[in-house]
Amino acid sequence: MKLILVGPPGAGKGTQGERLAGALGVPRIATGDILRAAVETKSPLGSSAKPFLDRGELVPDEVVVDLVRDRLARSDCAKGFILDGFPRTVNQARALDSMLASTVHGGIDRCLLLRLDDETVVRRLSGRRVCSSCHTPYHVDTGLGDEGRCTKCGSELVQRSDDREETIRARLAVYATQTEPLTEHYRQLGLLETVEADGPVDQVFGELMKRIRQPAQKTR
Ligand code: AP5
């Protein structure tokens, strides 16, 4: 199964992507996580990406496309994958189409759009904390792990540098102008499924699984 998760910042792509990966037995590939890890290790990729992440802007297409191409070539993607946060522009979607056309993967099976209104996004993200080691997300309203430490690995929970309100609003503007047009690309291919993301995590997950099990209305 080859899936794309798209949606505004904070829509729950990471949360649902992890659960889907577990349920379907395929890796979740999150470009945001890969870029943040590169920033942490101060690699050349991290140094070039950091200013974009700090401002809530998109890293240039060619950088992200190369990164995803390398990741999809690994053996754990042979049976499928979940792309979280990629593609994010129509150019990236076209690059992915041609990338997959030239491999054994075949095309994407479904593009799952998580829909959430802007004010809920701001509330969710300003209260989000993430594990500094395994990146599991938590929220101040639902509990900060084990006294501020991750329940999975025991590491400290931290706030992402782009989760301040001003940067969240900049990310929302980028989403509206650069990423939303992408949904039309997948709608035209008959691969787009839209799920409301404001319900409880279990409910959203159930809805996503239901859409995945339905046959797609592919037009090409
Ligand atoms: P990225 O890391 O992809 O960030 P994002 O898309 O802004 O999404 P988030 O990770 O903030 O949110 P999410 O939808 O995963 O929600 P989550 O599950 O964590 O990208 C960061 C940056 O990297 C970009 O700004 C850009 O600079 C760069 N980048 C990445 N990919 C790129 C690309 N392809 N091209 C160019 N640049 C790229 O949930 C959020 C919070 O809500 C958590 O606290 C969670 O616990 C909570 N929550 C989740 N679901 C629910 C629910 N149903 N009810 C209540 N709370 C919930």
Short mmCIF file of C-alpha atoms and ligand atoms in Angstrom, two decimals:
data_model
loop_
_atom_site.label_atom_id
_atom_site.label_comp_id
_atom_site.label_asym_id
_atom_site.label_seq_id
_atom_site.Cartn_x
_atom_site.Cartn_y
_atom_site.Cartn_z
CA MET A 1 0.00 0.00 0.00
CA LYS A 2 1.43 3.37 -1.04
CA LEU A 3 -0.24 6.28 0.70
CA ILE A 4 0.16 10.03 0.89
CA LEU A 5 -1.00 11.97 3.96
CA VAL A 6 -1.68 15.61 3.28
CA GLY A 7 -3.23 18.30 5.46
CA PRO A 8 -2.46 21.55 7.24
CA PRO A 9 0.13 21.65 10.00
CA GLY A 10 -1.25 19.93 13.09
CA ALA A 11 -3.98 18.04 11.24
CA GLY A 12 -2.63 14.79 12.71
CA LYS A 13 -0.51 13.47 9.83
CA GLY A 14 2.22 12.25 12.19
CA THR A 15 -0.21 10.79 14.72
CA GLN A 16 -2.29 8.96 12.11
CA GLY A 17 0.74 8.11 9.97
CA GLU A 18 2.31 6.19 12.86
CA ARG A 19 -0.88 4.26 13.47
CA LEU A 20 -1.40 3.50 9.79
CA ALA A 21 2.21 2.35 9.48
CA GLY A 22 1.68 -0.06 12.38
CA ALA A 23 -1.62 -1.35 10.99
CA LEU A 24 -0.39 -1.78 7.42
CA GLY A 25 3.16 -2.94 8.15
CA VAL A 26 4.84 -0.30 5.97
CA PRO A 27 7.26 2.51 6.95
CA ARG A 28 6.12 6.08 7.55
CA ILE A 29 8.37 8.53 5.76
CA ALA A 30 8.04 12.02 7.22
CA THR A 31 10.07 14.66 5.42
CA GLY A 32 9.68 17.06 8.37
CA ASP A 33 11.23 14.47 10.75
CA ILE A 34 14.09 13.78 8.32
CA LEU A 35 14.82 17.50 7.94
CA ARG A 36 14.67 18.15 11.71
CA ALA A 37 17.03 15.21 12.33
CA ALA A 38 19.45 16.74 9.79
CA VAL A 39 19.22 20.08 11.62
CA GLU A 40 19.99 18.37 14.95
CA THR A 41 23.10 16.65 13.58
CA LYS A 42 24.19 19.91 11.87
CA SER A 43 24.68 18.08 8.58
CA PRO A 44 25.01 20.13 5.34
CA LEU A 45 21.36 19.27 4.56
CA GLY A 46 20.36 20.46 8.04
CA SER A 47 22.29 23.73 7.75
CA SER A 48 20.66 24.58 4.42
CA ALA A 49 17.15 23.54 5.60
CA LYS A 50 17.17 25.22 9.04
CA PRO A 51 16.32 28.80 7.95
CA PHE A 52 13.31 27.50 6.00
CA LEU A 53 12.03 25.42 8.94
CA ASP A 54 12.52 28.32 11.37
CA ARG A 55 10.46 30.63 9.16
CA GLY A 56 7.77 28.01 8.46
CA GLU A 57 8.58 28.07 4.74
CA LEU A 58 9.06 25.13 2.39
CA VAL A 59 12.54 23.78 1.75
CA PRO A 60 13.29 23.97 -2.01
CA ASP A 61 11.66 21.20 -4.06
CA GLU A 62 14.89 19.75 -5.46
CA VAL A 63 16.33 19.19 -1.96
CA VAL A 64 13.26 17.34 -0.70
CA VAL A 65 12.74 15.35 -3.90
CA ASP A 66 16.32 13.98 -3.74
CA LEU A 67 15.86 13.10 -0.09
CA VAL A 68 12.62 11.17 -0.78
CA ARG A 69 14.09 9.42 -3.83
CA ASP A 70 16.94 8.08 -1.67
CA ARG A 71 14.56 7.00 1.08
CA LEU A 72 12.17 5.17 -1.27
CA ALA A 73 15.08 3.21 -2.72
CA ARG A 74 15.60 1.42 0.61
CA SER A 75 14.43 -2.19 0.88
CA ASP A 76 11.85 -1.52 3.63
CA CYS A 77 9.73 0.38 1.07
CA ALA A 78 9.39 -2.65 -1.21
CA LYS A 79 5.87 -3.45 0.03
CA GLY A 80 4.74 0.15 0.28
CA PHE A 81 5.07 3.28 2.41
CA ILE A 82 3.21 6.18 3.94
CA LEU A 83 4.43 9.60 2.87
CA ASP A 84 3.77 12.18 5.60
CA GLY A 85 4.37 15.76 4.48
CA PHE A 86 5.48 14.91 0.94
CA PRO A 87 4.57 15.93 -1.70
CA ARG A 88 3.78 19.48 -0.65
CA THR A 89 3.76 21.26 -4.00
CA VAL A 90 2.44 20.31 -7.42
CA ASN A 91 6.07 20.10 -8.63
CA GLN A 92 6.89 17.61 -5.89
CA ALA A 93 3.81 15.54 -6.84
CA ARG A 94 4.92 15.41 -10.46
CA ALA A 95 8.44 14.42 -9.38
CA LEU A 96 6.95 11.64 -7.24
CA ASP A 97 4.80 10.41 -10.14
CA SER A 98 7.83 10.07 -12.41
CA MET A 99 9.96 8.61 -9.61
CA LEU A 100 7.41 5.84 -9.04
CA ALA A 101 6.81 5.27 -12.75
CA SER A 102 10.48 4.36 -13.16
CA THR A 103 10.56 1.83 -10.30
CA VAL A 104 8.83 -1.41 -9.34
CA HIS A 105 6.58 0.53 -6.94
CA GLY A 106 3.84 1.49 -9.40
CA GLY A 107 1.69 4.51 -8.62
CA ILE A 108 0.22 5.86 -5.42
CA ASP A 109 -2.86 3.99 -4.10
CA ARG A 110 -4.49 6.84 -2.20
CA CYS A 111 -3.95 10.46 -1.16
CA LEU A 112 -5.59 11.01 2.24
CA LEU A 113 -6.43 14.63 3.05
CA LEU A 114 -6.91 15.45 6.75
CA ARG A 115 -9.07 18.58 6.95
CA LEU A 116 -8.88 20.91 9.97
CA ASP A 117 -9.80 24.58 10.52
CA ASP A 118 -7.10 27.18 11.24
CA GLU A 119 -8.04 27.97 14.86
CA THR A 120 -8.00 24.29 15.86
CA VAL A 121 -4.58 24.02 14.18
CA VAL A 122 -3.23 26.92 16.27
CA ARG A 123 -4.68 25.44 19.49
CA ARG A 124 -3.26 22.00 18.76
CA LEU A 125 0.20 23.13 17.75
CA SER A 126 0.80 25.74 20.41
CA GLY A 127 0.08 23.01 23.00
CA ARG A 128 2.10 20.29 21.28
CA ARG A 129 5.26 18.87 22.82
CA VAL A 130 7.35 16.19 21.13
CA CYS A 131 9.81 13.63 22.40
CA SER A 132 13.32 14.97 21.77
CA SER A 133 14.47 11.47 20.81
CA CYS A 134 11.70 9.43 19.10
CA HIS A 135 9.48 12.45 18.18
CA THR A 136 6.25 10.98 19.60
CA PRO A 137 3.77 13.90 19.90
CA TYR A 138 2.03 14.86 23.17
CA HIS A 139 -0.29 17.72 24.06
CA VAL A 140 -0.50 19.90 27.18
CA ASP A 141 -4.28 19.28 27.35
CA THR A 142 -4.06 15.48 27.22
CA GLY A 143 -0.94 14.89 29.31
CA LEU A 144 2.79 15.35 28.99
CA GLY A 145 3.89 11.72 29.17
CA ASP A 146 5.58 10.59 32.34
CA GLU A 147 6.20 13.90 34.18
CA GLY A 148 7.46 15.62 31.03
CA ARG A 149 9.26 12.54 29.69
CA CYS A 150 8.30 10.29 26.79
CA THR A 151 6.37 7.19 27.86
CA LYS A 152 8.01 5.19 25.04
CA CYS A 153 11.70 6.02 25.48
CA GLY A 154 11.97 8.23 28.58
CA SER A 155 13.51 11.21 26.76
CA GLU A 156 12.65 14.83 27.50
CA LEU A 157 9.62 16.45 25.82
CA VAL A 158 10.33 19.71 24.00
CA GLN A 159 8.45 22.33 21.96
CA ARG A 160 9.27 22.47 18.25
CA SER A 161 10.84 25.78 17.22
CA ASP A 162 8.12 26.25 14.55
CA ASP A 163 5.24 25.70 17.00
CA ARG A 164 5.04 29.35 18.12
CA GLU A 165 1.82 31.09 17.07
CA GLU A 166 3.44 33.48 14.59
CA THR A 167 5.25 30.65 12.78
CA ILE A 168 2.15 28.42 12.90
CA ARG A 169 0.21 31.14 11.05
CA ALA A 170 3.03 31.48 8.50
CA ARG A 171 2.89 27.69 7.95
CA LEU A 172 -0.88 27.88 7.44
CA ALA A 173 -0.43 30.57 4.78
CA VAL A 174 2.18 28.43 3.01
CA TYR A 175 -0.20 25.45 3.16
CA ALA A 176 -3.05 27.46 1.60
CA THR A 177 -0.99 28.84 -1.27
CA GLN A 178 1.45 26.03 -2.06
CA THR A 179 0.05 22.74 -0.78
CA GLU A 180 -3.74 22.96 -1.12
CA PRO A 181 -3.53 23.14 -4.96
CA LEU A 182 -1.92 19.71 -4.79
CA THR A 183 -5.19 18.13 -3.71
CA GLU A 184 -6.64 18.94 -7.14
CA HIS A 185 -3.84 16.89 -8.74
CA TYR A 186 -4.93 13.79 -6.79
CA ARG A 187 -8.66 14.56 -7.15
CA GLN A 188 -8.22 14.49 -10.92
CA LEU A 189 -6.47 11.14 -10.66
CA GLY A 190 -9.41 9.79 -8.61
CA LEU A 191 -7.12 9.11 -5.66
CA LEU A 192 -8.16 11.81 -3.17
CA GLU A 193 -10.04 10.90 0.04
CA THR A 194 -10.96 13.69 2.45
CA VAL A 195 -11.38 12.94 6.17
CA GLU A 196 -12.45 15.46 8.83
CA ALA A 197 -9.60 15.57 11.35
CA ASP A 198 -11.33 17.28 14.28
CA GLY A 199 -12.70 14.10 15.88
CA PRO A 200 -10.92 11.92 18.45
CA VAL A 201 -7.75 10.17 17.22
CA ASP A 202 -9.44 6.71 17.17
CA GLN A 203 -12.37 8.02 15.15
CA VAL A 204 -10.13 9.70 12.55
CA PHE A 205 -8.05 6.52 12.30
CA GLY A 206 -11.18 4.39 11.77
CA GLU A 207 -12.34 6.71 9.01
CA LEU A 208 -8.93 6.59 7.30
CA MET A 209 -8.87 2.78 7.40
CA LYS A 210 -12.38 2.68 5.95
CA ARG A 211 -11.30 4.86 3.01
CA ILE A 212 -8.15 2.81 2.43
CA ARG A 213 -10.15 -0.43 2.24
CA GLN A 214 -12.58 0.99 -0.34
CA PRO A 215 -11.52 0.57 -3.96
CA ALA A 216 -10.14 3.83 -5.44
CA GLN A 217 -11.96 5.47 -8.35
CA LYS A 218 -8.78 5.77 -10.43
CA THR A 219 -9.22 7.79 -13.59
CA ARG A 220 -5.77 7.05 -15.05
P1 AP5 B 1 6.27 18.83 9.09
O1 AP5 B 1 7.04 18.24 10.19
O2 AP5 B 1 5.76 17.95 8.03
O3 AP5 B 1 5.14 19.73 9.75
P2 AP5 B 1 3.62 20.02 9.38
O4 AP5 B 1 3.11 19.54 8.07
O5 AP5 B 1 3.50 21.47 9.62
O6 AP5 B 1 2.84 19.10 10.30
P3 AP5 B 1 3.02 18.86 11.83
O7 AP5 B 1 4.12 17.87 12.05
O8 AP5 B 1 3.14 20.15 12.55
O9 AP5 B 1 1.60 18.28 12.22
P4 AP5 B 1 0.92 16.88 11.94
O10 AP5 B 1 -0.14 17.05 10.90
O11 AP5 B 1 1.93 15.80 11.75
O12 AP5 B 1 0.17 16.68 13.33
P5 AP5 B 1 0.55 15.79 14.62
O13 AP5 B 1 0.15 14.38 14.39
O14 AP5 B 1 1.94 16.04 15.06
O15 AP5 B 1 7.16 19.96 8.35
C1 AP5 B 1 7.88 20.92 9.08
C2 AP5 B 1 8.68 21.80 8.13
O16 AP5 B 1 9.59 20.98 7.35
C3 AP5 B 1 7.85 22.54 7.07
O17 AP5 B 1 7.33 23.75 7.58
C4 AP5 B 1 8.92 22.77 5.98
O18 AP5 B 1 9.79 23.81 6.35
C5 AP5 B 1 9.71 21.47 6.02
N1 AP5 B 1 9.18 20.45 5.10
C6 AP5 B 1 8.65 19.23 5.45
N2 AP5 B 1 8.26 18.55 4.36
C7 AP5 B 1 8.54 19.35 3.29
C8 AP5 B 1 8.35 19.21 1.88
N3 AP5 B 1 7.77 18.11 1.35
N4 AP5 B 1 8.76 20.23 1.09
C9 AP5 B 1 9.34 21.34 1.58
N5 AP5 B 1 9.54 21.53 2.92
C10 AP5 B 1 9.14 20.55 3.75
O19 AP5 B 1 -0.48 16.41 15.68
C11 AP5 B 1 -0.34 17.73 16.15
C12 AP5 B 1 -0.79 17.82 17.63
O20 AP5 B 1 -2.18 17.53 17.70
C13 AP5 B 1 -0.10 16.80 18.55
O21 AP5 B 1 0.09 17.37 19.81
C14 AP5 B 1 -1.09 15.63 18.61
O22 AP5 B 1 -0.95 14.90 19.81
C15 AP5 B 1 -2.42 16.36 18.51
N6 AP5 B 1 -3.46 15.60 17.81
C16 AP5 B 1 -3.32 14.82 16.70
N7 AP5 B 1 -4.51 14.31 16.32
C17 AP5 B 1 -5.43 14.80 17.18
C18 AP5 B 1 -6.86 14.65 17.31
N8 AP5 B 1 -7.57 13.89 16.45
N9 AP5 B 1 -7.47 15.32 18.32
C19 AP5 B 1 -6.77 16.09 19.19
N10 AP5 B 1 -5.41 16.26 19.14
C20 AP5 B 1 -4.75 15.63 18.14
#
